[in-house]
Every structure is written in structure tokens, then in C-alpha cells.
Amino acid sequence: MATILHADLDAFYASVEQLLDPSLRDKPIAVGGGVVLAASYEAKAFGVYGGMPGRRARELCPGLVFVSGHFDEYQRLGDAAIGVLGDYTPLVERISIDEAFADVAGCTHLFGPPDEIARTIRCRVREELGLPISLGVARTKHLAKIASQVAKPDGLVVVDPNSELDFLHGLPVELMWGVGPVTKARLAEKGVTTIGQLAETSARSLERLLGRAVGGKLAALAWNRDPRPITTRRRARSAGAQSAIGRKPATSFVYRPTLRHLADRIGGRLRAKDRCGRTVTVRVRFADLRAVTRSVTLPAPISATAILAEVAEELVCTALRDHPAEETISLLAISVSQLETQADLQLELPLGLADEKRRPGAGRGAARWMADRAVDAIRNRFGREAVGYGSVVFNASGSVPDDFRELAEKDL
DNA sequence: TCTGGGGTCCTAGGACCC
DNA sequence: TCTGGGGTCCTAGGACCC
């Protein structure tokens, strides 16, 4: 029986704005300013999409209305909508703020068949929250997700287990999970544009064309042979932060404060969940948008802001040394991976990069970690801006607001 | 007119070990 | 037809997702 539901709120941020301000309904709107964070369906009709520069969006859609976001409302309404799924089954796998899978196999005796549950959920989200939501119902997660995409906007598609391949094989390949612009183009070169054509291509030649993992996965998906179960909770495997900085000279006056700010954000998140990580990766993007990464795996995990910032700075230096012709950078990123759960009293030992000699500051790890904890405690009581380094300066520079960043953060 | 921010997973080559 | 082999960790890059 088809018991997997995939629920996806339509143009979520924009729909919330149209809900909060009725004068925006039926109008092309964009959340954001310098960059479009989300667009309503009316704006999408003009070719506006998330990530697009605001100026470009205005050109495409002269009547476009920009609104600054109500980020707290997104979180509240997203939670509430996914919570409706949770009224029917505990088997809910949340994918993002506006999207989730659910398996209703164990509750049909209480609430009726899956398609009826799906209709009820759509009605409830519409009536109780005022938001449009699309649902797909199928035997597998992948098919349910495709069904909800086909159902958009504000629709329901149920895939009968007896006609799964009829439904699937007529659709374009880019609807499949894992087929982005590059894979789509590679397939198109071989004349493959539909999932049906993909299914007729041998797994061997797909693996040759796309690599073992992607080729094998797509071959399985094309025949709907991918029975992945619902997983209710997975911990994050990495935590990172990035900042697009326009075009700035590649000097320490530019990257030092930026790295400090990024390290501060990441360190705070890690410490709040008693986590720490061994591998630090930085990304440096140059003026032409080409990017390089440098990483190091430390002998012991860290979460102290100052140490993270120092390690990141050394990595950025090596990246810049390797590209002496690059004089301008446009983005800096830090990510911490190989995460571990912290013992309750961590004595963080700054052991330095690989086999290099111990750096200045070695031996002060525990003191730094305690200083960070003190800052964390003050911020908990009085807010982020109460103490620390220039968050305000960064927010003023036209980048994305911190509230928006938090929406995308995964639970550590 | 040049494209935000937070994530996951895969690949390939090299080091190192047994 | 084919020069030893396999496992694990690390690093850099890339594709993709929301």
C-alpha cells in the first residue's frame, strides 16, 4: 500500500508574508532586498527565484514588491504545519523548515486510508494556519516527493502502486532527487531527458557516465526500487558559516575580522549543544567566483572561538599563498566536521596544525573555552549583541540577517 | 548583470599500515 | 592482456539539496 506522504509548503516564506499582509495577496512579491530569499508564485511567473540578485529581479518583474522577512513567523508556522503531520503518526522525517515525509502505515485503522489522511492534512493546514501545502502519496519516499512536486501548487497527487512506472516514466529527469543542472546536461547529451528513457539505459552505462554512486542510485530510482525508510532524527555531521563580502582585497584586514565573526557563530552553536569537531575547512572564493578549499584535521576536537578563528586564518593564508595572483576575494566560509559530543568538562588542548610546532596560545585552551562559555552565558541573558565582536557591523553591510541564517541551521 | 547561506554525499589521489 | 593487495584516514574538489 502507498503509505508514504511528502508534504511541502508552497513558496513558503512568500506565502507567510501574503498571509500576514492581505494586501500582498495575488501580487508578485519577494522576501529580501539585495538578494531574493524567496519569491511568490506570481513573481516566479516572471522568472524570479531564490538567490537571484534583487536588481535582476526588479528588471524581470517591474511590479515586484520587496518585503523584509518575518523570520520568527516562518519558524512558528513551519513547525505548526509539520506538527499537523505529527498528529497522525510519530514517523515524521523533517527535511527542512517547510518540508517533511511521514509514514502513515500504522495509523490507517484510526484515520482512514492514506489519501484521506492527506486530504485532511491539506484542509487543516489551510484552515488552521492559512497556508497552501502540496502533498504526494506513494509507496516510496522518492516517488512521494516527486508526486508532491507534480501536485504543486496547492495540490495532492496519489500514486497508485499498480501504475507507479506509468506515472514516473513520463516525467522529466530533473524531477528526480539527485539530478541537478550538470547531471541533466550529461544525460541530455546521451539523448536521455525523461525518467522512462533513463530507466531503459543500463545501470552500467549510467555508472560510466555519472559515477558509480549517482549512476547506480538513478538506475534504482528510475524503477522505483529504493525503499529507504523514514528516519526521524539524524544529528548534523558538520556546522559551518559563510559570508559573501562583495569584492574586497585579500588582506588580513579584510579576512581576519570576517573569520572571527564566522568562528564566533559556529563556536557558539557548537558549545550550545556540547559539541566540538576535529576537522576545520575554509573556503575562499575569488572575484571571478572560482573557489578553493583548505582543510586540516586536528589531533583533538575544538569548539573555542579563538582557536577556531586561528586555525581558519592559517588555512586561508595557505590558500592565498597557493594563489598569489588573486588579489580580490568575494566570500569566506568556515566549516567544522568530524563532530563529537563533548565531555561535560572539556579541557580543550590547542595542539596546533598537524606536526607543526605548537603555536602561540598553546596551553591557554581551557582558559579560552571558559571565556567563551562566559560570553555564551551573557548572550543567553542579554542577547547576542550584548557582548562580543562586531555582529552589528556585519549586519549593516547588507548581508543576510542572522535571523534568516538561523532558519537554515540544522540541529546539532 | 555577474549568484545568499546552511547543509549532505561522493570521488580521486596520496600517505600509511599490515 | 595486465606489473602485489587491501583497508583506513586525510585532503581537495564537485554536485546537489532546501
Short mmCIF file of C-alpha atoms (C1' of nucleotides) in Angstrom, two decimals:
data_model
loop_
_atom_site.label_atom_id
_atom_site.label_comp_id
_atom_site.label_asym_id
_atom_site.label_seq_id
_atom_site.Cartn_x
_atom_site.Cartn_y
_atom_site.Cartn_z
CA MET A 1 0.00 0.00 0.00
CA ALA A 2 1.09 3.57 -0.64
CA THR A 3 1.56 4.99 2.84
CA ILE A 4 4.41 7.48 2.49
CA LEU A 5 3.39 11.13 2.49
CA HIS A 6 5.57 14.00 1.36
CA ALA A 7 4.36 17.44 2.41
CA ASP A 8 5.81 20.65 1.03
CA LEU A 9 4.57 24.15 1.84
CA ASP A 10 4.22 26.23 -1.34
CA ALA A 11 6.55 29.22 -1.78
CA PHE A 12 6.69 29.14 1.98
CA TYR A 13 8.22 32.47 3.06
CA ALA A 14 6.30 34.39 0.43
CA SER A 15 3.04 32.67 1.38
CA VAL A 16 3.56 33.65 5.02
CA GLU A 17 4.06 37.27 4.02
CA GLN A 18 0.87 37.19 1.95
CA LEU A 19 -0.91 35.67 4.92
CA LEU A 20 0.32 38.37 7.32
CA ASP A 21 -0.44 41.23 4.94
CA PRO A 22 -3.55 40.58 2.83
CA SER A 23 -2.71 43.49 0.53
CA LEU A 24 0.16 41.37 -0.80
CA ARG A 25 -2.08 38.52 -1.92
CA ASP A 26 -2.10 37.69 -5.62
CA LYS A 27 0.85 40.03 -6.11
CA PRO A 28 4.41 39.27 -7.18
CA ILE A 29 6.45 39.62 -4.02
CA ALA A 30 9.98 38.77 -2.95
CA VAL A 31 11.35 38.35 0.55
CA GLY A 32 14.73 40.01 0.87
CA GLY A 33 16.33 43.02 -0.72
CA GLY A 34 19.87 42.80 -2.00
CA VAL A 35 19.20 39.20 -2.80
CA VAL A 36 15.87 37.39 -3.25
CA LEU A 37 15.46 34.88 -0.43
CA ALA A 38 12.06 33.68 -1.61
CA ALA A 39 9.54 34.58 -4.32
CA SER A 40 5.76 34.18 -4.55
CA TYR A 41 4.25 32.18 -7.40
CA GLU A 42 3.19 35.43 -9.02
CA ALA A 43 6.83 36.55 -9.01
CA LYS A 44 8.10 33.16 -10.15
CA ALA A 45 5.94 33.58 -13.24
CA PHE A 46 8.28 36.42 -14.19
CA GLY A 47 11.35 34.23 -13.75
CA VAL A 48 12.23 35.46 -10.27
CA TYR A 49 13.73 32.80 -7.99
CA GLY A 50 15.56 32.47 -4.69
CA GLY A 51 19.21 33.50 -4.72
CA MET A 52 18.70 35.96 -7.54
CA PRO A 53 20.16 39.45 -7.07
CA GLY A 54 17.43 41.92 -6.17
CA ARG A 55 18.33 44.22 -9.01
CA ARG A 56 17.94 41.47 -11.56
CA ALA A 57 14.58 40.51 -10.07
CA ARG A 58 13.33 44.08 -10.41
CA GLU A 59 14.32 44.09 -14.05
CA LEU A 60 12.42 40.89 -14.77
CA CYS A 61 9.40 41.93 -12.76
CA PRO A 62 8.91 45.73 -12.57
CA GLY A 63 5.93 45.48 -10.19
CA LEU A 64 7.80 43.26 -7.75
CA VAL A 65 7.14 44.14 -4.11
CA PHE A 66 10.03 43.54 -1.72
CA VAL A 67 9.28 42.71 1.88
CA SER A 68 11.70 42.18 4.72
CA GLY A 69 11.07 38.84 6.31
CA HIS A 70 9.15 37.85 9.44
CA PHE A 71 11.57 35.09 10.32
CA ASP A 72 10.05 34.19 13.68
CA GLU A 73 6.75 33.61 11.94
CA TYR A 74 8.37 31.28 9.41
CA GLN A 75 9.70 29.14 12.21
CA ARG A 76 6.42 29.12 14.11
CA LEU A 77 4.22 28.35 11.09
CA GLY A 78 6.65 25.80 9.66
CA ASP A 79 6.69 23.97 12.98
CA ALA A 80 2.91 24.13 13.18
CA ALA A 81 2.41 22.75 9.68
CA ILE A 82 4.80 19.86 10.22
CA GLY A 83 3.13 19.38 13.59
CA VAL A 84 -0.13 18.60 11.79
CA LEU A 85 1.60 15.58 10.21
CA GLY A 86 2.67 14.56 13.70
CA ASP A 87 -0.97 14.39 14.79
CA TYR A 88 -1.34 11.28 12.62
CA THR A 89 1.94 9.43 13.06
CA PRO A 90 5.15 9.71 15.05
CA LEU A 91 7.05 8.60 11.94
CA VAL A 92 7.81 12.07 10.61
CA GLU A 93 11.10 12.92 8.92
CA ARG A 94 11.61 16.65 8.68
CA ILE A 95 13.70 17.72 5.73
CA SER A 96 13.69 21.47 6.22
CA ILE A 97 11.57 24.22 7.65
CA ASP A 98 8.83 23.67 5.07
CA GLU A 99 9.08 20.02 4.07
CA ALA A 100 8.66 16.57 5.64
CA PHE A 101 7.96 12.91 5.00
CA ALA A 102 5.56 10.83 7.06
CA ASP A 103 4.65 7.15 7.07
CA VAL A 104 1.02 6.50 7.97
CA ALA A 105 1.16 2.71 7.62
CA GLY A 106 0.46 2.20 11.32
CA CYS A 107 -2.48 4.57 11.70
CA THR A 108 -4.84 3.90 8.80
CA HIS A 109 -7.12 1.94 11.11
CA LEU A 110 -7.59 5.13 13.11
CA PHE A 111 -7.74 7.80 10.43
CA GLY A 112 -8.68 6.05 7.20
CA PRO A 113 -6.68 5.40 4.04
CA PRO A 114 -3.58 7.48 3.27
CA ASP A 115 -5.22 9.61 0.58
CA GLU A 116 -7.94 10.57 3.02
CA ILE A 117 -5.34 11.48 5.64
CA ALA A 118 -3.55 13.57 3.05
CA ARG A 119 -6.73 15.46 2.17
CA THR A 120 -7.40 16.10 5.84
CA ILE A 121 -3.89 17.42 6.38
CA ARG A 122 -4.20 19.81 3.47
CA CYS A 123 -7.54 21.11 4.73
CA ARG A 124 -6.25 21.55 8.26
CA VAL A 125 -3.12 23.44 7.22
CA ARG A 126 -5.26 25.68 5.05
CA GLU A 127 -7.92 26.31 7.69
CA GLU A 128 -5.85 26.39 10.86
CA LEU A 129 -2.77 28.15 9.52
CA GLY A 130 -3.95 29.79 6.31
CA LEU A 131 -1.19 28.29 4.20
CA PRO A 132 -1.17 26.33 0.94
CA ILE A 133 0.60 22.97 1.10
CA SER A 134 1.13 20.28 -1.51
CA LEU A 135 1.16 16.57 -0.76
CA GLY A 136 2.35 13.49 -2.56
CA VAL A 137 1.36 9.98 -1.52
CA ALA A 138 3.19 6.89 -2.76
CA ARG A 139 4.77 3.60 -1.76
CA THR A 140 8.31 5.06 -1.53
CA LYS A 141 9.81 8.33 -0.36
CA HIS A 142 11.27 9.23 -3.71
CA LEU A 143 8.00 8.74 -5.52
CA ALA A 144 6.06 10.62 -2.85
CA LYS A 145 8.43 13.55 -3.24
CA ILE A 146 8.05 13.61 -7.00
CA ALA A 147 4.29 13.39 -6.55
CA SER A 148 4.22 16.45 -4.31
CA GLN A 149 6.28 18.38 -6.86
CA VAL A 150 3.82 17.42 -9.57
CA ALA A 151 0.98 18.42 -7.26
CA LYS A 152 2.30 21.97 -6.81
CA PRO A 153 0.94 24.49 -6.29
CA ASP A 154 -1.59 23.66 -3.59
CA GLY A 155 -2.46 20.17 -4.77
CA LEU A 156 -2.48 16.47 -3.94
CA VAL A 157 -1.20 13.60 -6.09
CA VAL A 158 -1.64 9.98 -5.06
CA VAL A 159 0.40 7.39 -6.95
CA ASP A 160 -1.37 4.06 -7.19
CA PRO A 161 1.11 1.20 -6.56
CA ASN A 162 -0.25 -0.51 -9.68
CA SER A 163 0.72 2.31 -12.00
CA GLU A 164 3.91 3.68 -10.46
CA LEU A 165 6.07 3.32 -13.54
CA ASP A 166 3.39 4.76 -15.82
CA PHE A 167 3.42 7.85 -13.66
CA LEU A 168 7.19 8.02 -13.25
CA HIS A 169 8.43 7.29 -16.74
CA GLY A 170 6.67 10.16 -18.47
CA LEU A 171 8.31 12.78 -16.25
CA PRO A 172 11.49 14.77 -16.99
CA VAL A 173 14.70 13.55 -15.35
CA GLU A 174 15.27 16.75 -13.41
CA LEU A 175 12.35 15.92 -11.13
CA MET A 176 14.44 13.12 -9.66
CA TRP A 177 16.23 13.64 -6.37
CA GLY A 178 19.90 14.00 -7.25
CA VAL A 179 19.55 15.28 -10.80
CA GLY A 180 20.76 18.86 -10.95
CA PRO A 181 21.93 21.00 -13.87
CA VAL A 182 25.16 19.08 -14.50
CA THR A 183 23.65 15.60 -14.43
CA LYS A 184 20.72 16.78 -16.51
CA ALA A 185 23.10 18.09 -19.17
CA ARG A 186 25.19 14.92 -19.16
CA LEU A 187 22.09 12.81 -19.62
CA ALA A 188 20.78 15.09 -22.35
CA GLU A 189 23.99 14.55 -24.32
CA LYS A 190 23.05 10.88 -24.45
CA GLY A 191 19.53 11.73 -25.51
CA VAL A 192 18.05 10.98 -22.10
CA THR A 193 15.52 13.58 -20.98
CA THR A 194 12.74 11.53 -19.38
CA ILE A 195 12.79 9.13 -16.47
CA GLY A 196 11.48 6.46 -18.84
CA GLN A 197 14.50 6.88 -21.09
CA LEU A 198 16.70 6.80 -18.02
CA ALA A 199 15.10 3.51 -16.96
CA GLU A 200 15.90 1.99 -20.33
CA THR A 201 19.57 2.93 -20.01
CA SER A 202 21.70 0.20 -18.49
CA ALA A 203 22.99 0.71 -14.98
CA ARG A 204 26.50 0.08 -16.30
CA SER A 205 26.42 2.91 -18.80
CA LEU A 206 24.83 5.23 -16.24
CA GLU A 207 27.66 4.47 -13.85
CA ARG A 208 30.18 5.12 -16.58
CA LEU A 209 28.53 8.44 -17.39
CA LEU A 210 27.79 9.71 -13.88
CA GLY A 211 29.99 7.74 -11.50
CA ARG A 212 29.26 4.65 -9.50
CA ALA A 213 27.13 6.16 -6.76
CA VAL A 214 24.99 8.57 -8.79
CA GLY A 215 24.58 6.18 -11.72
CA GLY A 216 23.57 3.30 -9.51
CA LYS A 217 21.19 5.40 -7.49
CA LEU A 218 19.42 6.86 -10.51
CA ALA A 219 19.03 3.41 -12.05
CA ALA A 220 17.32 2.25 -8.86
CA LEU A 221 15.15 5.35 -8.61
CA ALA A 222 14.01 5.11 -12.21
CA TRP A 223 12.45 1.72 -11.43
CA ASN A 224 11.26 2.90 -8.03
CA ARG A 225 13.49 0.35 -6.33
CA ASP A 226 14.74 2.45 -3.46
CA PRO A 227 12.87 1.53 -0.29
CA ARG A 228 14.55 3.94 2.11
CA PRO A 229 12.73 4.06 5.46
CA ILE A 230 11.63 7.20 7.29
CA THR A 231 14.34 8.33 9.70
CA THR A 232 13.02 10.51 12.48
CA ARG A 233 16.19 12.18 13.67
CA ARG A 234 19.76 12.40 12.48
CA ARG A 235 22.37 14.60 14.06
CA ALA A 236 24.29 17.08 11.96
CA ARG A 237 27.67 15.94 10.68
CA SER A 238 29.08 19.42 10.25
CA ALA A 239 28.44 23.02 11.24
CA GLY A 240 29.50 25.98 9.19
CA ALA A 241 29.00 29.61 8.34
CA GLN A 242 29.85 31.77 5.38
CA SER A 243 29.74 35.38 4.37
CA ALA A 244 29.70 36.94 0.94
CA ILE A 245 31.71 40.13 1.28
CA GLY A 246 31.36 41.75 -2.11
CA ARG A 247 34.77 42.35 -3.64
CA LYS A 248 37.47 43.08 -1.14
CA PRO A 249 41.26 42.94 -1.19
CA ALA A 250 42.75 39.67 0.01
CA THR A 251 44.39 41.12 3.09
CA SER A 252 44.31 40.21 6.74
CA PHE A 253 42.46 43.47 7.46
CA VAL A 254 39.60 42.00 5.48
CA TYR A 255 39.67 38.32 6.31
CA ARG A 256 40.69 38.43 9.97
CA PRO A 257 37.53 40.12 11.31
CA THR A 258 35.33 38.15 8.97
CA LEU A 259 36.80 34.82 10.06
CA ARG A 260 36.49 35.92 13.65
CA HIS A 261 32.81 36.60 13.17
CA LEU A 262 32.20 33.28 11.41
CA ALA A 263 34.14 31.36 14.06
CA ASP A 264 32.11 33.14 16.72
CA ARG A 265 28.84 31.98 15.17
CA ILE A 266 29.96 28.38 14.73
CA GLY A 267 31.66 28.12 18.11
CA GLY A 268 28.56 29.41 19.85
CA ARG A 269 26.35 26.87 18.14
CA LEU A 270 28.71 24.00 18.92
CA ARG A 271 29.09 24.93 22.58
CA ALA A 272 25.34 25.37 22.99
CA LYS A 273 24.92 21.69 22.12
CA ASP A 274 28.09 20.48 23.84
CA ARG A 275 29.68 19.53 20.57
CA CYS A 276 33.11 20.02 19.07
CA GLY A 277 34.87 18.98 15.89
CA ARG A 278 38.25 17.84 14.66
CA THR A 279 38.28 18.96 11.03
CA VAL A 280 38.26 22.61 10.07
CA THR A 281 37.64 23.57 6.43
CA VAL A 282 37.78 27.03 4.94
CA ARG A 283 36.54 28.15 1.57
CA VAL A 284 37.87 31.20 -0.21
CA ARG A 285 36.05 32.49 -3.26
CA PHE A 286 37.82 34.89 -5.55
CA ALA A 287 36.49 37.76 -7.61
CA ASP A 288 35.62 35.52 -10.57
CA LEU A 289 33.61 33.22 -8.25
CA ARG A 290 36.04 30.33 -8.52
CA ALA A 291 36.57 28.90 -5.07
CA VAL A 292 39.19 26.82 -3.30
CA THR A 293 39.06 24.95 -0.02
CA ARG A 294 41.73 24.13 2.52
CA SER A 295 41.21 21.85 5.50
CA VAL A 296 43.06 20.35 8.40
CA THR A 297 42.22 17.60 10.83
CA LEU A 298 43.39 18.33 14.35
CA PRO A 299 44.55 15.75 16.87
CA ALA A 300 41.79 16.81 19.26
CA PRO A 301 38.35 18.35 18.70
CA ILE A 302 37.75 22.05 19.31
CA SER A 303 34.87 24.44 19.88
CA ALA A 304 36.59 27.56 21.26
CA THR A 305 36.01 30.60 19.08
CA ALA A 306 39.57 31.93 19.28
CA ILE A 307 41.19 28.64 18.34
CA LEU A 308 38.76 28.06 15.52
CA ALA A 309 39.47 31.55 14.21
CA GLU A 310 43.23 31.00 14.38
CA VAL A 311 43.12 27.68 12.58
CA ALA A 312 40.83 29.14 9.93
CA GLU A 313 43.15 32.07 9.42
CA GLU A 314 46.15 29.82 8.88
CA LEU A 315 44.18 27.85 6.32
CA VAL A 316 43.11 30.99 4.49
CA CYS A 317 46.75 32.08 4.42
CA THR A 318 47.80 28.85 2.78
CA ALA A 319 45.01 29.14 0.25
CA LEU A 320 46.07 32.68 -0.64
CA ARG A 321 49.73 31.64 -0.79
CA ASP A 322 48.77 28.97 -3.31
CA HIS A 323 47.00 31.58 -5.44
CA PRO A 324 49.29 34.60 -5.40
CA ALA A 325 47.71 36.11 -8.49
CA GLU A 326 44.35 36.52 -6.77
CA GLU A 327 44.05 39.95 -5.23
CA THR A 328 40.34 40.05 -4.55
CA ILE A 329 38.11 37.76 -2.52
CA SER A 330 34.32 37.67 -2.58
CA LEU A 331 33.40 35.07 0.04
CA LEU A 332 34.82 33.38 3.12
CA ALA A 333 33.46 30.24 4.76
CA ILE A 334 34.36 28.04 7.71
CA SER A 335 33.01 24.59 8.39
CA VAL A 336 33.72 22.22 11.27
CA SER A 337 33.22 18.49 10.75
CA GLN A 338 34.13 15.17 12.36
CA LEU A 339 31.85 16.32 15.15
CA GLU A 340 31.97 14.70 18.55
CA THR A 341 29.92 15.07 21.67
CA GLN A 342 31.81 16.93 24.31
CA ALA A 343 32.62 15.57 27.72
CA ASP A 344 30.99 17.75 30.36
CA LEU A 345 34.25 19.42 31.40
CA GLN A 346 36.30 19.84 28.30
CA LEU A 347 39.91 20.85 28.53
CA GLU A 348 40.49 21.95 25.04
CA LEU A 349 44.08 21.46 24.04
CA PRO A 350 45.23 23.55 21.13
CA LEU A 351 47.66 21.12 19.59
CA GLY A 352 48.45 23.13 16.51
CA LEU A 353 48.31 22.17 12.88
CA ALA A 354 49.40 18.63 12.11
CA ASP A 355 53.04 18.28 13.06
CA GLU A 356 53.89 21.94 13.21
CA LYS A 357 55.36 23.31 16.36
CA ARG A 358 52.95 24.46 18.98
CA ARG A 359 51.55 27.82 18.22
CA PRO A 360 51.41 30.83 20.50
CA GLY A 361 48.40 30.34 22.68
CA ALA A 362 49.02 26.69 23.31
CA GLY A 363 48.17 25.84 26.85
CA ARG A 364 45.51 28.52 27.07
CA GLY A 365 42.82 26.35 25.50
CA ALA A 366 40.95 25.71 28.70
CA ALA A 367 41.00 29.39 29.61
CA ARG A 368 39.67 30.34 26.20
CA TRP A 369 36.95 27.80 26.34
CA MET A 370 35.83 29.11 29.72
CA ALA A 371 35.94 32.67 28.44
CA ASP A 372 33.70 31.60 25.54
CA ARG A 373 31.33 29.98 27.97
CA ALA A 374 31.11 33.22 29.91
CA VAL A 375 30.29 35.12 26.72
CA ASP A 376 27.69 32.48 25.81
CA ALA A 377 26.04 32.90 29.22
CA ILE A 378 25.87 36.68 28.90
CA ARG A 379 24.35 36.39 25.45
CA ASN A 380 21.79 33.93 26.74
CA ARG A 381 20.63 36.52 29.24
CA PHE A 382 21.01 39.76 27.34
CA GLY A 383 21.06 38.87 23.65
CA ARG A 384 23.67 38.33 21.00
CA GLU A 385 24.73 41.91 20.72
CA ALA A 386 25.40 42.35 24.43
CA VAL A 387 28.98 41.24 24.19
CA GLY A 388 31.48 40.05 21.65
CA TYR A 389 32.68 41.13 18.27
CA GLY A 390 31.05 43.33 15.68
CA SER A 391 27.97 41.43 14.62
CA VAL A 392 26.31 44.78 14.18
CA VAL A 393 28.96 45.88 11.74
CA PHE A 394 28.37 42.80 9.65
CA ASN A 395 24.62 43.10 9.66
CA ALA A 396 24.91 46.67 8.48
CA SER A 397 26.90 45.62 5.44
CA GLY A 398 23.80 44.49 3.57
CA SER A 399 24.30 40.78 4.05
CA VAL A 400 21.65 38.32 5.08
CA PRO A 401 20.15 38.88 8.54
CA ASP A 402 21.17 36.47 11.31
CA ASP A 403 17.53 35.52 11.86
CA PHE A 404 17.41 34.18 8.34
CA ARG A 405 20.62 32.24 8.80
CA GLU A 406 19.19 30.53 11.83
CA LEU A 407 16.25 29.18 9.87
CA ALA A 408 18.63 27.14 7.74
CA GLU A 409 20.65 25.77 10.64
CA LYS A 410 20.33 22.09 11.30
CA ASP A 411 20.05 20.84 14.86
CA LEU A 412 23.47 19.91 16.14
"C1'" DT B 1 24.24 41.96 -14.51
"C1'" DC B 2 27.70 38.74 -12.54
"C1'" DT B 3 24.92 34.32 -7.84
"C1'" DG B 4 22.95 34.08 -0.28
"C1'" DG B 5 23.51 30.66 3.37
"C1'" DG B 6 23.37 26.01 5.70
"C1'" DG B 7 23.96 21.51 4.78
"C1'" DT B 8 24.95 16.15 2.65
"C1'" DC B 9 27.38 12.89 -0.01
"C1'" DC B 10 30.77 11.20 -3.48
"C1'" DT B 11 35.34 10.79 -5.86
"C1'" DA B 12 40.18 10.54 -6.58
"C1'" DG B 13 44.78 10.54 -5.15
"C1'" DG B 14 48.21 10.04 -1.63
"C1'" DA B 15 50.04 8.53 2.89
"C1'" DC B 16 50.44 4.93 5.80
"C1'" DC B 17 49.78 0.37 7.77
"C1'" DC B 18 49.65 -4.63 7.77
"C1'" DT C 1 46.24 -8.89 -21.62
"C1'" DC C 2 47.65 -6.50 -17.27
"C1'" DT C 3 53.34 -5.10 -13.11
"C1'" DG C 4 51.15 -7.30 -5.17
"C1'" DG C 5 46.94 -6.21 -2.26
"C1'" DG C 6 43.64 -4.33 0.88
"C1'" DG C 7 41.98 -1.08 4.47
"C1'" DT C 8 41.72 3.46 6.58
"C1'" DC C 9 42.44 8.22 7.03
"C1'" DC C 10 43.15 12.74 5.08
"C1'" DT C 11 42.67 16.45 1.57
"C1'" DA C 12 40.61 18.99 -2.41
"C1'" DG C 13 37.07 19.46 -5.42
"C1'" DG C 14 32.42 18.96 -7.06
"C1'" DA C 15 27.31 18.05 -7.46
"C1'" DC C 16 23.27 18.53 -5.21
"C1'" DC C 17 19.50 19.77 -1.80
"C1'" DC C 18 16.49 23.18 0.80
#
